[in-house]
C-alpha cells in the first residue's frame, strides 16, 4: 500500500517536472550563438556538404576521439570477460542447422552490405552517415555471415591490426593538425587544401579520418559480436 | 500546412506504438518476446528520427539500437538458458 503510494508520488512529481518543462519551452525561430556560426561558416571553413559531419569531425572532433576511445574500452572489456580457454576453442556450436534461405541470401547480401558500409563512411562528408554508421553496417554484414555459418571463424590478427592501425592513424592525423593546421585534430591542413565543395575529394582530411573511424568501428563491433558468438560454444 | 498535419499524425502514431511496445517489453513474461519488443521500440525511434530530419541519428539507431544490441541480447539469453538447463 505504502509502496504503491510512493511509486505514484514519484510518478506524479516526474509528471509535474516534465509538464513545467514542456510549458516553459519556446522553440527558437532562428539559429542562435554557436549554431548560427556553424550553419553560416561551416561550408567555407570546413568544406563539408553534410553539416553534421563538419561538427562531429572538425568543430567537435575531440568528442569524437573520446567516443572512439570509449568504444575501444568496451571492446577490450568484453573480450576480457568473455575470454575463452584453449579447450573452449576446439568446441563447436551446436545448432539446429541453418536454413537454406538464410545461407543463399547471405551469399548475395553480405558483399552488398560491405559495399554499402564502405559507401556510407567514404561519403560521410557529403551524405548522411559516416564512420560510426558505416562501421555498424559492416558489422551487420559480418553478423549475417556468422548467422548463416555459425562455426565460421574470423581472422583475429586482421581485426586487431586494422583496429590498431586506424586508431593510431587518426591520432597521427590529429597531431599533423598541430603542425600544419590550426590545432589538434584540425581537418584543414596547409598544402592539403579543401578541394572542390561537394565532391568526394573535399573537406580537407575529413574523408580520411572518417574512413579510418569506419574501419575501426567496424572491426571493433565485429570483434564484440564474434566474441559473443564464440561464447555460445559447447562440447 | 497539410503536409505538417500528416507528419504530426504519423509521428504521434509512431510514438503511441513505441509506448505500447515498451509496455510489452516490460510486462511480457517471455524474455524473447521482450527482447524483440525492445528492438521494435528502437526501430520506431529511428523512423521518428528520420521524420525529425536527423538521418545520421536514424542510421545509428537502426543499425546499433535495433540490430546489433538485439542480437547481443539474444546471445546472452541463449547462454543463460543453457547454463540453467
GROMACS .gro file of C-alpha atoms in nm, chain A:
model
  235
    1UNK     CA    1   0.000   0.000   0.000
    2UNK     CA    2   0.266   0.244   0.114
    3UNK     CA    3   0.492   0.122  -0.167
    4UNK     CA    4   0.229   0.189  -0.434
    5UNK     CA    5   0.163   0.530  -0.284
    6UNK     CA    6   0.533   0.618  -0.301
    7UNK     CA    7   0.554   0.500  -0.663
    8UNK     CA    8   0.250   0.711  -0.753
    9UNK     CA    9   0.407   1.009  -0.572
   10UNK     CA   10   0.733   0.975  -0.768
   11UNK     CA   11   0.543   0.942  -1.098
   12UNK     CA   12   0.328   1.246  -1.015
   13UNK     CA   13   0.633   1.458  -0.932
   14UNK     CA   14   0.804   1.349  -1.254
   15UNK     CA   15   0.488   1.446  -1.444
   16UNK     CA   16   0.485   1.783  -1.269
   17UNK     CA   17   0.851   1.848  -1.357
   18UNK     CA   18   0.809   1.749  -1.721
   19UNK     CA   19   0.485   1.944  -1.754
   20UNK     CA   20   0.659   2.257  -1.631
   21UNK     CA   21   0.948   2.191  -1.867
   22UNK     CA   22   0.707   2.147  -2.158
   23UNK     CA   23   0.511   2.457  -2.066
   24UNK     CA   24   0.814   2.684  -2.044
   25UNK     CA   25   0.960   2.558  -2.373
   26UNK     CA   26   0.960   2.812  -2.652
   27UNK     CA   27   1.110   2.700  -2.982
   28UNK     CA   28   1.362   2.933  -3.140
   29UNK     CA   29   1.258   3.058  -3.481
   30UNK     CA   30   1.619   3.115  -3.589
   31UNK     CA   31   1.960   2.973  -3.500
   32UNK     CA   32   2.145   3.147  -3.221
   33UNK     CA   33   2.500   3.164  -3.092
   34UNK     CA   34   2.740   2.892  -3.196
   35UNK     CA   35   2.480   2.704  -3.406
   36UNK     CA   36   2.441   3.007  -3.633
   37UNK     CA   37   2.819   3.025  -3.674
   38UNK     CA   38   2.833   2.657  -3.776
   39UNK     CA   39   2.546   2.694  -4.023
   40UNK     CA   40   2.688   3.009  -4.184
   41UNK     CA   41   3.061   2.931  -4.195
   42UNK     CA   42   3.061   2.550  -4.194
   43UNK     CA   43   3.076   2.520  -4.573
   44UNK     CA   44   3.354   2.776  -4.621
   45UNK     CA   45   3.565   2.684  -4.316
   46UNK     CA   46   3.546   2.304  -4.325
   47UNK     CA   47   3.411   2.235  -4.674
   48UNK     CA   48   3.177   1.950  -4.578
   49UNK     CA   49   2.839   1.941  -4.751
   50UNK     CA   50   2.696   1.744  -4.458
   51UNK     CA   51   2.698   1.994  -4.171
   52UNK     CA   52   2.663   1.720  -3.909
   53UNK     CA   53   2.995   1.573  -4.023
   54UNK     CA   54   3.155   1.919  -4.009
   55UNK     CA   55   3.054   1.946  -3.644
   56UNK     CA   56   3.137   1.585  -3.550
   57UNK     CA   57   3.478   1.557  -3.717
   58UNK     CA   58   3.606   1.914  -3.728
   59UNK     CA   59   3.447   2.150  -3.476
   60UNK     CA   60   3.385   1.886  -3.210
   61UNK     CA   61   3.646   1.628  -3.308
   62UNK     CA   62   3.776   1.598  -2.953
   63UNK     CA   63   3.439   1.448  -2.850
   64UNK     CA   64   3.467   1.202  -3.137
   65UNK     CA   65   3.814   1.097  -3.020
   66UNK     CA   66   3.656   1.031  -2.679
   67UNK     CA   67   3.380   0.823  -2.838
   68UNK     CA   68   3.636   0.614  -3.027
   69UNK     CA   69   3.824   0.558  -2.701
   70UNK     CA   70   3.505   0.453  -2.520
   71UNK     CA   71   3.421   0.203  -2.794
   72UNK     CA   72   3.775   0.064  -2.778
   73UNK     CA   73   3.745   0.026  -2.399
   74UNK     CA   74   3.409  -0.150  -2.438
   75UNK     CA   75   3.553  -0.398  -2.687
   76UNK     CA   76   3.854  -0.460  -2.464
   77UNK     CA   77   3.639  -0.518  -2.153
   78UNK     CA   78   3.401  -0.753  -2.337
   79UNK     CA   79   3.687  -0.960  -2.477
   80UNK     CA   80   3.838  -0.970  -2.127
   81UNK     CA   81   3.521  -1.108  -1.968
   82UNK     CA   82   3.436  -1.349  -2.250
   83UNK     CA   83   3.787  -1.489  -2.266
   84UNK     CA   84   3.794  -1.848  -2.385
   85UNK     CA   85   4.033  -2.115  -2.266
   86UNK     CA   86   4.231  -2.333  -2.505
   87UNK     CA   87   3.983  -2.620  -2.461
   88UNK     CA   88   3.688  -2.399  -2.547
   89UNK     CA   89   3.847  -2.300  -2.876
   90UNK     CA   90   3.815  -2.656  -3.004
   91UNK     CA   91   3.448  -2.689  -2.917
   92UNK     CA   92   3.183  -2.629  -3.181
   93UNK     CA   93   2.847  -2.459  -3.170
   94UNK     CA   94   2.555  -2.697  -3.172
   95UNK     CA   95   2.282  -2.553  -3.387
   96UNK     CA   96   1.969  -2.682  -3.546
   97UNK     CA   97   2.100  -2.641  -3.899
   98UNK     CA   98   2.086  -2.312  -4.083
   99UNK     CA   99   1.801  -2.268  -4.326
  100UNK     CA  100   1.878  -2.279  -4.696
  101UNK     CA  101   1.714  -1.941  -4.743
  102UNK     CA  102   1.948  -1.772  -4.496
  103UNK     CA  103   2.257  -1.935  -4.649
  104UNK     CA  104   2.168  -1.834  -5.006
  105UNK     CA  105   2.055  -1.486  -4.909
  106UNK     CA  106   2.369  -1.420  -4.706
  107UNK     CA  107   2.591  -1.509  -5.002
  108UNK     CA  108   2.410  -1.245  -5.206
  109UNK     CA  109   2.369  -0.981  -4.936
  110UNK     CA  110   2.698  -0.984  -4.743
  111UNK     CA  111   2.912  -0.831  -5.024
  112UNK     CA  112   2.644  -0.570  -5.096
  113UNK     CA  113   2.622  -0.477  -4.727
  114UNK     CA  114   3.001  -0.446  -4.709
  115UNK     CA  115   3.000  -0.216  -5.010
  116UNK     CA  116   2.716  -0.008  -4.866
  117UNK     CA  117   2.904   0.031  -4.536
  118UNK     CA  118   3.214   0.147  -4.724
  119UNK     CA  119   2.999   0.385  -4.930
  120UNK     CA  120   2.845   0.533  -4.615
  121UNK     CA  121   3.176   0.613  -4.449
  122UNK     CA  122   3.351   0.731  -4.766
  123UNK     CA  123   3.066   0.974  -4.835
  124UNK     CA  124   3.028   1.081  -4.473
  125UNK     CA  125   3.108   1.442  -4.562
  126UNK     CA  126   2.851   1.453  -4.845
  127UNK     CA  127   2.553   1.236  -4.745
  128UNK     CA  128   2.400   1.141  -4.409
  129UNK     CA  129   2.603   0.885  -4.220
  130UNK     CA  130   2.969   0.850  -4.150
  131UNK     CA  131   3.229   0.638  -3.980
  132UNK     CA  132   3.016   0.510  -3.695
  133UNK     CA  133   2.716   0.426  -3.912
  134UNK     CA  134   2.929   0.268  -4.184
  135UNK     CA  135   3.116   0.061  -3.926
  136UNK     CA  136   2.789  -0.059  -3.777
  137UNK     CA  137   2.664  -0.162  -4.124
  138UNK     CA  138   2.987  -0.359  -4.186
  139UNK     CA  139   2.940  -0.531  -3.850
  140UNK     CA  140   2.581  -0.618  -3.951
  141UNK     CA  141   2.716  -0.781  -4.268
  142UNK     CA  142   2.956  -0.990  -4.060
  143UNK     CA  143   2.668  -1.087  -3.828
  144UNK     CA  144   2.469  -1.212  -4.128
  145UNK     CA  145   2.767  -1.417  -4.243
  146UNK     CA  146   2.811  -1.562  -3.892
  147UNK     CA  147   2.442  -1.650  -3.866
  148UNK     CA  148   2.449  -1.834  -4.198
  149UNK     CA  149   2.756  -2.028  -4.090
  150UNK     CA  150   2.774  -2.041  -3.706
  151UNK     CA  151   3.111  -2.216  -3.691
  152UNK     CA  152   3.281  -1.956  -3.909
  153UNK     CA  153   3.599  -1.809  -3.766
  154UNK     CA  154   3.715  -1.453  -3.822
  155UNK     CA  155   4.088  -1.397  -3.854
  156UNK     CA  156   4.167  -1.235  -3.523
  157UNK     CA  157   4.501  -1.081  -3.616
  158UNK     CA  158   4.348  -0.900  -3.917
  159UNK     CA  159   4.087  -0.738  -3.691
  160UNK     CA  160   4.349  -0.639  -3.432
  161UNK     CA  161   4.580  -0.487  -3.696
  162UNK     CA  162   4.302  -0.295  -3.875
  163UNK     CA  163   4.174  -0.161  -3.544
  164UNK     CA  164   4.508  -0.053  -3.400
  165UNK     CA  165   4.647   0.091  -3.724
  166UNK     CA  166   4.338   0.302  -3.791
  167UNK     CA  167   4.325   0.420  -3.429
  168UNK     CA  168   4.689   0.529  -3.438
  169UNK     CA  169   4.642   0.694  -3.779
  170UNK     CA  170   4.350   0.905  -3.654
  171UNK     CA  171   4.566   1.039  -3.371
  172UNK     CA  172   4.861   1.095  -3.609
  173UNK     CA  173   4.642   1.299  -3.844
  174UNK     CA  174   4.528   1.491  -3.538
  175UNK     CA  175   4.891   1.564  -3.448
  176UNK     CA  176   4.952   1.673  -3.809
  177UNK     CA  177   4.680   1.930  -3.743
  178UNK     CA  178   4.905   2.089  -3.477
  179UNK     CA  179   5.196   2.116  -3.721
  180UNK     CA  180   5.014   2.216  -4.041
  181UNK     CA  181   4.671   2.336  -3.927
  182UNK     CA  182   4.505   2.532  -3.652
  183UNK     CA  183   4.543   2.280  -3.370
  184UNK     CA  184   4.499   1.920  -3.256
  185UNK     CA  185   4.255   1.730  -3.482
  186UNK     CA  186   4.212   2.025  -3.719
  187UNK     CA  187   4.097   1.897  -4.059
  188UNK     CA  188   4.214   2.186  -4.276
  189UNK     CA  189   4.586   2.125  -4.329
  190UNK     CA  190   4.818   2.368  -4.509
  191UNK     CA  191   4.908   2.240  -4.853
  192UNK     CA  192   4.635   1.977  -4.847
  193UNK     CA  193   4.354   2.212  -4.940
  194UNK     CA  194   3.980   2.188  -4.902
  195UNK     CA  195   3.910   2.058  -5.251
  196UNK     CA  196   3.603   2.134  -5.458
  197UNK     CA  197   3.289   2.165  -5.246
  198UNK     CA  198   3.052   1.871  -5.286
  199UNK     CA  199   3.294   1.625  -5.445
  200UNK     CA  200   3.441   1.317  -5.283
  201UNK     CA  201   3.786   1.475  -5.253
  202UNK     CA  202   3.675   1.771  -5.046
  203UNK     CA  203   3.653   1.886  -4.686
  204UNK     CA  204   4.025   1.852  -4.611
  205UNK     CA  205   4.113   1.536  -4.418
  206UNK     CA  206   3.754   1.454  -4.317
  207UNK     CA  207   3.712   1.162  -4.566
  208UNK     CA  208   4.044   1.012  -4.450
  209UNK     CA  209   3.954   1.040  -4.082
  210UNK     CA  210   3.601   0.910  -4.135
  211UNK     CA  211   3.727   0.612  -4.336
  212UNK     CA  212   3.970   0.524  -4.057
  213UNK     CA  213   3.696   0.567  -3.795
  214UNK     CA  214   3.466   0.345  -4.004
  215UNK     CA  215   3.728   0.070  -4.030
  216UNK     CA  216   3.798   0.093  -3.657
  217UNK     CA  217   3.432   0.085  -3.552
  218UNK     CA  218   3.356  -0.199  -3.795
  219UNK     CA  219   3.647  -0.405  -3.665
  220UNK     CA  220   3.555  -0.341  -3.302
  221UNK     CA  221   3.184  -0.423  -3.337
  222UNK     CA  222   3.265  -0.734  -3.542
  223UNK     CA  223   3.510  -0.839  -3.272
  224UNK     CA  224   3.248  -0.793  -2.998
  225UNK     CA  225   2.989  -0.997  -3.190
  226UNK     CA  226   3.245  -1.265  -3.272
  227UNK     CA  227   3.325  -1.289  -2.901
  228UNK     CA  228   2.959  -1.339  -2.815
  229UNK     CA  229   2.928  -1.597  -3.090
  230UNK     CA  230   3.229  -1.788  -2.953
  231UNK     CA  231   3.085  -1.776  -2.603
  232UNK     CA  232   2.799  -1.999  -2.728
  233UNK     CA  233   3.038  -2.290  -2.780
  234UNK     CA  234   2.964  -2.621  -2.617
  235UNK     CA  235   3.136  -2.953  -2.607
   0.00000   0.00000   0.00000
